[in-house]
XYZ file of N, CA and C in Angstrom:
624
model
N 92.337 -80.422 33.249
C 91.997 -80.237 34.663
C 91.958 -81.602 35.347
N 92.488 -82.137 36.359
C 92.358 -83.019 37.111
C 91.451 -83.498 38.052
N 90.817 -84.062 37.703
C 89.172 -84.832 38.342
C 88.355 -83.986 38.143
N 88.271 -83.946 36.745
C 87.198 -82.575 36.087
C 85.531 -82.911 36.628
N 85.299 -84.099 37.222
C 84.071 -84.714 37.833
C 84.714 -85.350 38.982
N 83.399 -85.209 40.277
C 83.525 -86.087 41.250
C 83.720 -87.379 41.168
N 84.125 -88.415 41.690
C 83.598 -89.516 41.856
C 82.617 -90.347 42.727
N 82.057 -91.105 42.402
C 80.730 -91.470 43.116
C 81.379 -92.890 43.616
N 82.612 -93.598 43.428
C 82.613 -94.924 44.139
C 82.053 -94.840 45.526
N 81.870 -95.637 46.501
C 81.393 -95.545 47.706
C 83.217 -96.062 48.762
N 82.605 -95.103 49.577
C 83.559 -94.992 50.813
C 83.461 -96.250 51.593
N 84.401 -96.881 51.705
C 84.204 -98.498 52.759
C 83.164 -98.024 54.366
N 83.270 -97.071 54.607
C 82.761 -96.799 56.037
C 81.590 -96.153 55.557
N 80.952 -95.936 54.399
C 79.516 -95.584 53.885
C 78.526 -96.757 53.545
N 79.108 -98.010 53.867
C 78.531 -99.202 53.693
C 78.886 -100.114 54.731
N 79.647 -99.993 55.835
C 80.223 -101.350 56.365
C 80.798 -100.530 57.419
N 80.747 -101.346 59.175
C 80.747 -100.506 60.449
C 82.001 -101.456 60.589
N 83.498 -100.968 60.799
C 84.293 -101.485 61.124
C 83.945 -101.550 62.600
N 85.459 -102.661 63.183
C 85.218 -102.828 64.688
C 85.545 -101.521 65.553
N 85.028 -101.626 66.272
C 85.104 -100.164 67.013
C 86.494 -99.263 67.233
N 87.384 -99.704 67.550
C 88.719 -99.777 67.568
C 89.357 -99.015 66.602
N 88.608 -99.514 65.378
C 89.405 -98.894 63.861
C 88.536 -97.634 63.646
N 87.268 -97.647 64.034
C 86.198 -96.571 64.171
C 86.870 -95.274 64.986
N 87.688 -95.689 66.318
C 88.084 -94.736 66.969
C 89.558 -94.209 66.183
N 89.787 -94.968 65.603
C 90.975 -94.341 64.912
C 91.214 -93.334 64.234
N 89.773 -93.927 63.470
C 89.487 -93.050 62.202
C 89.035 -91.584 62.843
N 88.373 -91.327 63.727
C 87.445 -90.023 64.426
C 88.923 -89.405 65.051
N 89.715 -90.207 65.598
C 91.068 -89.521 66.284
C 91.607 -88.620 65.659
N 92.067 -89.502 64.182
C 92.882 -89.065 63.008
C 91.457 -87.659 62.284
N 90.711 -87.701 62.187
C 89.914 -87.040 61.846
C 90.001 -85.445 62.371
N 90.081 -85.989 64.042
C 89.773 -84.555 64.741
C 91.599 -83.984 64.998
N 92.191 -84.456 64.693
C 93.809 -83.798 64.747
C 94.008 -83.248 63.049
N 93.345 -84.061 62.042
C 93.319 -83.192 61.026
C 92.717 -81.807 61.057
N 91.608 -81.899 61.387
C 90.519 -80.484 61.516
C 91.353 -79.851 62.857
N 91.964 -80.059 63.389
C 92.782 -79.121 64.263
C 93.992 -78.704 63.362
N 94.494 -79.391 63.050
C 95.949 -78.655 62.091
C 95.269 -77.906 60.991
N 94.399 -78.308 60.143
C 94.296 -77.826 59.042
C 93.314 -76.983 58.867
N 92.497 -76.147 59.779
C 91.515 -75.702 60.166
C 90.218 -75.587 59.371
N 89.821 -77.000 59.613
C 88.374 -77.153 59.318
C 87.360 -76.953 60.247
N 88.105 -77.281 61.588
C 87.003 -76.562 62.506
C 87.232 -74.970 62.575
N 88.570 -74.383 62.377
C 88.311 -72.992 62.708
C 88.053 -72.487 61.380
N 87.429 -73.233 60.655
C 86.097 -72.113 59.482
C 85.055 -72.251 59.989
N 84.430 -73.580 60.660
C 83.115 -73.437 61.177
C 82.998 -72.378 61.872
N 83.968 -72.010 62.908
C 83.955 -71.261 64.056
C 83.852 -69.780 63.503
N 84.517 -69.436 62.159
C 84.401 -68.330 61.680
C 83.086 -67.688 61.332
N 82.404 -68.701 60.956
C 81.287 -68.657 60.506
C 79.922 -68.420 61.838
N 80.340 -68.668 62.754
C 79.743 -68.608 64.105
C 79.899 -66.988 64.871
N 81.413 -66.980 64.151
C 81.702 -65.539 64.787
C 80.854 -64.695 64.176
N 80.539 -64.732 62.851
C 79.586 -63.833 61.912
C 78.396 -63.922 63.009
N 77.757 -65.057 63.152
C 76.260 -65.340 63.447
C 76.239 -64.340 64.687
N 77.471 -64.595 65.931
C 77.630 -63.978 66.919
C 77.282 -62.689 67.414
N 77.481 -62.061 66.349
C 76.999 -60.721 66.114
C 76.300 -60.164 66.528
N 74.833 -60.954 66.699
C 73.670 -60.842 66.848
C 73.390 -61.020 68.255
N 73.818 -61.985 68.779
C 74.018 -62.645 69.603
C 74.117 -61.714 71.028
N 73.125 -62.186 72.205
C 73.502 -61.815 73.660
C 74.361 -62.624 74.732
N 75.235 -61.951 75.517
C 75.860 -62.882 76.446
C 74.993 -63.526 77.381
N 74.814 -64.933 77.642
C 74.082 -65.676 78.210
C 73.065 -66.076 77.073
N 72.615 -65.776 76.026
C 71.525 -66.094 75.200
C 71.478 -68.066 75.087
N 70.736 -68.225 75.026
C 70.977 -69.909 74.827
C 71.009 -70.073 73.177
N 71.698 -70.687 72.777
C 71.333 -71.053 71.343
C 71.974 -72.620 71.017
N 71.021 -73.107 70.601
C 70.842 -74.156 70.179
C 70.725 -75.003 68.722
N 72.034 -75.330 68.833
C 72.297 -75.860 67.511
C 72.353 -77.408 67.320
N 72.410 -78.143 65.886
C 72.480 -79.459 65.352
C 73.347 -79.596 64.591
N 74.616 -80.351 64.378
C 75.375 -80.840 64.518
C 75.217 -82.523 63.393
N 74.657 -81.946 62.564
C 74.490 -83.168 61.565
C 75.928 -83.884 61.262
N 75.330 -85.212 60.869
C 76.928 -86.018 60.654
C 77.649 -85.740 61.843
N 77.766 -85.851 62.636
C 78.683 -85.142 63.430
C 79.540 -86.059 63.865
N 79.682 -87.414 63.373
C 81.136 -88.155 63.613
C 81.462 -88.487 65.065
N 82.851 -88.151 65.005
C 83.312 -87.810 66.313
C 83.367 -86.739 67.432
N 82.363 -85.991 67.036
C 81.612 -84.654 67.566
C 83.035 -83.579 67.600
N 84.043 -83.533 67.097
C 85.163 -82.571 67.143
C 84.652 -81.319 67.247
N 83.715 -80.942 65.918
C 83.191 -79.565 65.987
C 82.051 -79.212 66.821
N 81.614 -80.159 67.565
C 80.393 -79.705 68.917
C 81.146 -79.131 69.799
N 82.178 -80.006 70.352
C 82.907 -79.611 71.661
C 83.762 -78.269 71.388
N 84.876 -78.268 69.847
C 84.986 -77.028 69.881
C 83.914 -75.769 69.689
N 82.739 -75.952 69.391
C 81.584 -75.100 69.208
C 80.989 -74.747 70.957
N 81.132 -75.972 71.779
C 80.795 -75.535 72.872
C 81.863 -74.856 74.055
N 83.131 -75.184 73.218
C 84.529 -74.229 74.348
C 84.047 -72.743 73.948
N 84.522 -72.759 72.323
C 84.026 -71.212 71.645
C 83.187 -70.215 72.468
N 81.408 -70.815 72.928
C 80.760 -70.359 73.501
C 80.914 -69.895 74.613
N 81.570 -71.236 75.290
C 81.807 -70.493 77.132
C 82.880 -69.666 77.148
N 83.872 -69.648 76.323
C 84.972 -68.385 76.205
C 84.192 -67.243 75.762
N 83.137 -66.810 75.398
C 82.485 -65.859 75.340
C 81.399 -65.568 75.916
N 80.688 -66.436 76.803
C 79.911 -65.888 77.489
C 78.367 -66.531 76.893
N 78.575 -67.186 75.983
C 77.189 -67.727 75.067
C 76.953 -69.473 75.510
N 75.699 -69.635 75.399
C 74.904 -71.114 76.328
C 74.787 -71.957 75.349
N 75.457 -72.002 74.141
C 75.482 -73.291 73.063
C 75.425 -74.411 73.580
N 73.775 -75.044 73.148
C 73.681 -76.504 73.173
C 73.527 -76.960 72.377
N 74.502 -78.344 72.082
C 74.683 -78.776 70.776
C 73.922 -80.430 70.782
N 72.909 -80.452 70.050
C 73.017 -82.024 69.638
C 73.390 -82.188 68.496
N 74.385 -83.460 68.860
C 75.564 -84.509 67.938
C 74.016 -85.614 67.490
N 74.440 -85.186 65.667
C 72.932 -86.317 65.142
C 73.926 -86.844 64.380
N 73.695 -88.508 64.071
C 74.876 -89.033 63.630
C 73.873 -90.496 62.969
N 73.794 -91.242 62.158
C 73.494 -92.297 61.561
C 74.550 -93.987 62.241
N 75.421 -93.093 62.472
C 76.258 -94.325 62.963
C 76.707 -94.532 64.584
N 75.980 -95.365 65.170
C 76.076 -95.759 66.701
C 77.470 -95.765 67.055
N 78.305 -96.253 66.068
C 79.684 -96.046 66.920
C 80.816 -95.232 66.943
N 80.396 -94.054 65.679
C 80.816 -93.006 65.856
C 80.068 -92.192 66.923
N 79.070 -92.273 66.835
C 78.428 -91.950 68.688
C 78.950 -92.201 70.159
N 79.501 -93.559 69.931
C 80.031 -94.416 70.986
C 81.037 -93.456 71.364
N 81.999 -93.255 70.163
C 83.276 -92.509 69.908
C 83.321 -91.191 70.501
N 82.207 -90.106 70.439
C 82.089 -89.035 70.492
C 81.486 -88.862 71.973
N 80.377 -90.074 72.277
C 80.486 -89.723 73.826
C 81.183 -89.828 74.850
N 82.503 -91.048 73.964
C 83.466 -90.991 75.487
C 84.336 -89.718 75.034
N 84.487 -89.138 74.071
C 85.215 -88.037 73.848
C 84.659 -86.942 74.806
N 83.708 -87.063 74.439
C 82.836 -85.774 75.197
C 82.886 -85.683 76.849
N 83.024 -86.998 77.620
C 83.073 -86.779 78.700
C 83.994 -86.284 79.143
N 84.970 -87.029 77.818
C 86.570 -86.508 78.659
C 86.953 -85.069 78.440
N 86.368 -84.716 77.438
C 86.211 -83.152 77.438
C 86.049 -82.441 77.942
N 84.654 -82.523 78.391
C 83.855 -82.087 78.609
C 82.971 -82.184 79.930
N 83.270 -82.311 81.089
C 82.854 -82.701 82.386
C 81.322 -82.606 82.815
N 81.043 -81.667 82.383
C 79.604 -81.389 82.861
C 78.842 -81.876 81.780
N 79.328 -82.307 80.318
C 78.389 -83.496 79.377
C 77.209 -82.802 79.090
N 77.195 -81.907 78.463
C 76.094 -80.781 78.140
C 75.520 -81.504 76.593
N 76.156 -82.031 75.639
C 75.681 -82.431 74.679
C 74.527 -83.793 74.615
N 73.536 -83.642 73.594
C 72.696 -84.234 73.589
C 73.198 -85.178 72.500
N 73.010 -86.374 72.196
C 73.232 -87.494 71.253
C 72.109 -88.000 70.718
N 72.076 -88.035 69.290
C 70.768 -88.840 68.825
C 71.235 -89.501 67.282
N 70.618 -90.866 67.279
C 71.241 -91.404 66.234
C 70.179 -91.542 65.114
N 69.970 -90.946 64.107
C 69.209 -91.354 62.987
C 69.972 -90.752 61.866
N 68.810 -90.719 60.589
C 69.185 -89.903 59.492
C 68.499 -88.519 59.293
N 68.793 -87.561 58.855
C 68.711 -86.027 58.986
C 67.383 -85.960 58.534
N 66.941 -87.037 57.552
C 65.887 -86.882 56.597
C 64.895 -87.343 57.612
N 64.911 -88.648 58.559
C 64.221 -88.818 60.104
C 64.644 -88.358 61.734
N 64.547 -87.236 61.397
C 65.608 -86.977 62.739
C 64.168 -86.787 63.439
N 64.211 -86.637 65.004
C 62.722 -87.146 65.632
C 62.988 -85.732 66.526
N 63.009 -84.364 65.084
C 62.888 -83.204 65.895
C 61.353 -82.670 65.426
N 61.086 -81.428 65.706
C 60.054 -80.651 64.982
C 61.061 -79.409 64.369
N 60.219 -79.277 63.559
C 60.725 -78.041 62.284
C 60.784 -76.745 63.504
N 61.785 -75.842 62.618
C 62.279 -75.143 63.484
C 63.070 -75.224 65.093
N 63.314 -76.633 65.231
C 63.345 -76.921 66.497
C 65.220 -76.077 66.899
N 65.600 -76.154 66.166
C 67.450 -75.321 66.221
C 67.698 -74.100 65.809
N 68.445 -73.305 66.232
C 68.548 -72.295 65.951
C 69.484 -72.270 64.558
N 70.285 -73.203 64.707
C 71.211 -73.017 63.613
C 71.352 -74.806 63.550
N 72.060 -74.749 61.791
C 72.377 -76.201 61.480
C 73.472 -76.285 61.204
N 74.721 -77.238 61.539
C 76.022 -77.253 61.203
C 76.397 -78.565 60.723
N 77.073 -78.778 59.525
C 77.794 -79.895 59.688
C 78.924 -79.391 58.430
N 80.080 -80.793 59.079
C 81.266 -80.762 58.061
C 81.804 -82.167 57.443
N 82.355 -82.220 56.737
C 82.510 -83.659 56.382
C 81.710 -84.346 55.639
N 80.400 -83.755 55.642
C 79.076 -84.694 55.176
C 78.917 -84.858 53.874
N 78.770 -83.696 53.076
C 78.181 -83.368 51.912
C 78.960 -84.256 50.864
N 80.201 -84.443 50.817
C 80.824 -85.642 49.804
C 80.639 -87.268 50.138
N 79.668 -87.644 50.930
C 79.555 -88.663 50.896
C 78.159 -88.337 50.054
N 77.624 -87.936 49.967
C 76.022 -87.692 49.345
C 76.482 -87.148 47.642
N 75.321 -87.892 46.864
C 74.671 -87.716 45.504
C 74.090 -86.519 45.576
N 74.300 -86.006 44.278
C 74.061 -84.110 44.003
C 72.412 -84.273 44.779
N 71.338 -85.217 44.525
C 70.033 -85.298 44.647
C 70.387 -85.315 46.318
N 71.220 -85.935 46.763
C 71.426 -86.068 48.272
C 71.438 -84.888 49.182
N 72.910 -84.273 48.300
C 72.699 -82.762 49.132
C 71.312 -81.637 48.999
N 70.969 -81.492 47.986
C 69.551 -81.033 47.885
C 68.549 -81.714 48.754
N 67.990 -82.593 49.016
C 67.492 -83.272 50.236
C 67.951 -82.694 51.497
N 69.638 -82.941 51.905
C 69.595 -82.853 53.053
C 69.294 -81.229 53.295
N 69.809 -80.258 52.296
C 69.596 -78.755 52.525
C 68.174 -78.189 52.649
N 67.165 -79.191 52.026
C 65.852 -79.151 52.570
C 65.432 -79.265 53.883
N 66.233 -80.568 54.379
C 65.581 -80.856 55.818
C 66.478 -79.948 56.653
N 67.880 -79.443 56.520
C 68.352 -78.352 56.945
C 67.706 -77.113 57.510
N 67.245 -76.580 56.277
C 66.211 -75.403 56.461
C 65.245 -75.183 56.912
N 64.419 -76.613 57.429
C 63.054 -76.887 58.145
C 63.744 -76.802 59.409
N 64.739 -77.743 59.643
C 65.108 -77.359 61.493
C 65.801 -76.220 61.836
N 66.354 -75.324 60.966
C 66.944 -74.512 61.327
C 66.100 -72.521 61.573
N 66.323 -72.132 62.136
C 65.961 -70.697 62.187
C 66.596 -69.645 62.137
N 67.576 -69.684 62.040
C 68.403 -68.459 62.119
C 69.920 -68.651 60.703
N 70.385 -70.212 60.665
C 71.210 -70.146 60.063
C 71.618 -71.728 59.758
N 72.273 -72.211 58.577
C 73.146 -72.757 57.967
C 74.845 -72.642 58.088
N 75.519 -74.198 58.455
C 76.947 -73.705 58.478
C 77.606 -75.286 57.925
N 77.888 -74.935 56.423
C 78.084 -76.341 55.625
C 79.981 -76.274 55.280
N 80.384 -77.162 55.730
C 81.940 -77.500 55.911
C 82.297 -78.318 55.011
N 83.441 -78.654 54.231
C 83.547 -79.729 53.139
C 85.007 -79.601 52.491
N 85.432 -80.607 52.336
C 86.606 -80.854 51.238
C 86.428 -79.972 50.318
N 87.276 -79.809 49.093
C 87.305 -79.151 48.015
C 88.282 -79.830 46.944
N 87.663 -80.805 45.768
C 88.525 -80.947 45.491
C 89.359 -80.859 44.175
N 90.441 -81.204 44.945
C 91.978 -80.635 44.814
C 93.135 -81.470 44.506
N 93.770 -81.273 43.572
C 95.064 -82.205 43.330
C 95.508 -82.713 44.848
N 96.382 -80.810 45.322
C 96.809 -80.526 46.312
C 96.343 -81.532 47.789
N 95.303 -81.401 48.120
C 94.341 -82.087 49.234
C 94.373 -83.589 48.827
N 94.304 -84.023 47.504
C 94.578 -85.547 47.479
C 95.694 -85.785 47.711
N 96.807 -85.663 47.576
C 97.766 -85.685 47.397
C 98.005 -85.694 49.134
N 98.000 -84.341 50.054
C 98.264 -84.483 51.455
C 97.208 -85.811 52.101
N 95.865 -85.581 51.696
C 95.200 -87.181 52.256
C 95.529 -88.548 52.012
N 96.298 -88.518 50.662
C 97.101 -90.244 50.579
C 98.590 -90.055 51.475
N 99.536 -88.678 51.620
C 100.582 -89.344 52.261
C 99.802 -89.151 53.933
N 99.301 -88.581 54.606
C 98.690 -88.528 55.654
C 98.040 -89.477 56.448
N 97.362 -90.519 55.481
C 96.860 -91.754 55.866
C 97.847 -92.789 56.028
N 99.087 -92.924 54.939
C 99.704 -94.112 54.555
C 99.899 -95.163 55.937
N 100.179 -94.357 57.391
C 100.500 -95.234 58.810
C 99.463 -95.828 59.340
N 98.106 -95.257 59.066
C 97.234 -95.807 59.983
C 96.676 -97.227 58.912
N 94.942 -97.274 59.428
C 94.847 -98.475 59.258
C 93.809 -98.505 57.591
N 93.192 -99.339 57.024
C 93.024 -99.761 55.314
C 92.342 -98.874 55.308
N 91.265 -98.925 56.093
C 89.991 -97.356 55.839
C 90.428 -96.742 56.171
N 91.240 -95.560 56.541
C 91.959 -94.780 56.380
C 92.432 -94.419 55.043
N 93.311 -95.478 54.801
C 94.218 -95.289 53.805
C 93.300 -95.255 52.350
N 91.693 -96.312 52.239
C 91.259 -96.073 51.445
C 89.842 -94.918 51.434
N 89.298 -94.596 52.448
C 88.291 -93.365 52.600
C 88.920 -92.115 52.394
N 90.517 -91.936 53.043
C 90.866 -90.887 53.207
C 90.951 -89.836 51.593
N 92.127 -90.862 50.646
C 92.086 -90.173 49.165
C 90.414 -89.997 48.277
N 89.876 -91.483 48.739
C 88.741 -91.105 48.063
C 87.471 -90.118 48.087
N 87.890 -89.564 49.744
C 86.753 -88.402 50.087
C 87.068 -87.292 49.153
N 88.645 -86.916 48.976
C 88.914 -85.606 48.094
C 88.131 -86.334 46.416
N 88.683 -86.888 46.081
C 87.743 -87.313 45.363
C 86.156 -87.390 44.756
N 85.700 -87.329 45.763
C 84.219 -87.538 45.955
C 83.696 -86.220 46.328
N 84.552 -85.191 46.656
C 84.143 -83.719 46.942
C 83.734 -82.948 45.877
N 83.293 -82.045 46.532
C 82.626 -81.091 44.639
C 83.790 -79.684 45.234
N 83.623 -79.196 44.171
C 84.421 -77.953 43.851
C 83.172 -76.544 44.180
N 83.682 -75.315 44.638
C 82.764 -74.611 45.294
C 81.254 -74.158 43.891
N 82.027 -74.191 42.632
C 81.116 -73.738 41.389
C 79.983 -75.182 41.532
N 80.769 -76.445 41.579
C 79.148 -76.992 41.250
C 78.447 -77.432 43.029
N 79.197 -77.039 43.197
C 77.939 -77.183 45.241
C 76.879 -76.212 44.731
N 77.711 -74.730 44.562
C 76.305 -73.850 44.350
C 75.319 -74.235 43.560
């Protein structure tokens, strides 16, 4: 079997804030992947379930952990107004300039700038328990130690009330393989975060 274990090396952008520039690159290239390859439209699937429940006009209020370049807020907040639902999303993010990144995204998106921004770690986020209706993130969980994700699914479940919506690599020959030729044009972090995230992903048997 091929990468019968994760790997734990560390990701260059899990230790070290490139210049902003290469930061926006990376969130660009990020959010045109999750558009082709639909990583945001599983989140969204998963929303449609929750929806269910759901009244037109209801407000619901979700968090948006890791949230990068906020790709999956803004599509989480089109989703909503195409149906009639008041999704407010705060983008919680550890890194100021993927923030930077995501709020000029957001304006340009997004005109009326409905999203809230806050920068810490999930484990200090400066909410109160229960404060979201739902918790979302994608991308996250392979940068984190098995002890990591258990942590963060703790503090998950304290802010959340209604639901969980966890997004992630899987990995895969296949997926390494498209993330090294996919990166090869852009710039070093790219070329070296990109193979090593499949890498660093767990397979769906040991997440559970």
């Amino acid at each position: 079997m091929w990468m019968p274990h994760r790997s734990l090396e560390r990701e260059y952008m899990d230790d070290f804030t490139p210049p902003q520039e290469v930061v926006d690159e990376v969130y660009r290239f990020l959010g045109a992947i999750n558009r082709w390859f639909g990583g945001i439209r599983a989140t969204l699937q998963c929303f449609e379930e929750f929806s269910r429940g759901w009244h037109v006009g209801e407000r619901v209020n979700v968090l948006d952990v890791a949230s990068g370049g906020g790709d999956f807020g803004r599509a989480l907040d089109r989703w909503g107004r195409e149906r009639g639902f008041n999704i407010r999303v705060t983008a919680l993010d550890i890194s100021r300039s993927a923030l930077n990144y995501a709020k000029r995204s957001d304006r340009q998106d997004s005109p009326e700038h409905r999203h809230r921004f806050v920068c810490a770690d999930v484990d200090r986020a400066p909410c109160r328990d229960g404060a979201f209706d739902y918790v979302t993130c994608a991308l996250f969980f392979h940068h984190l130690t098995d002890e990591d994700v258990i942590r963060a699914l703790r503090s998950f479940n304290k802010l959340a009330n209604r639901g969980i919506v966890v997004n992630d690599l899987v990995r895969r020959w296949r997926h390494y393989a498209l993330s090294w030729f996919f990166t090869r044009p852009f710039n070093s972090v790219l070329r070296h975060d990109g193979p090593l995230s499949v890498r660093r992903s767990f397979r769906p048997g040991e997440l559970s």
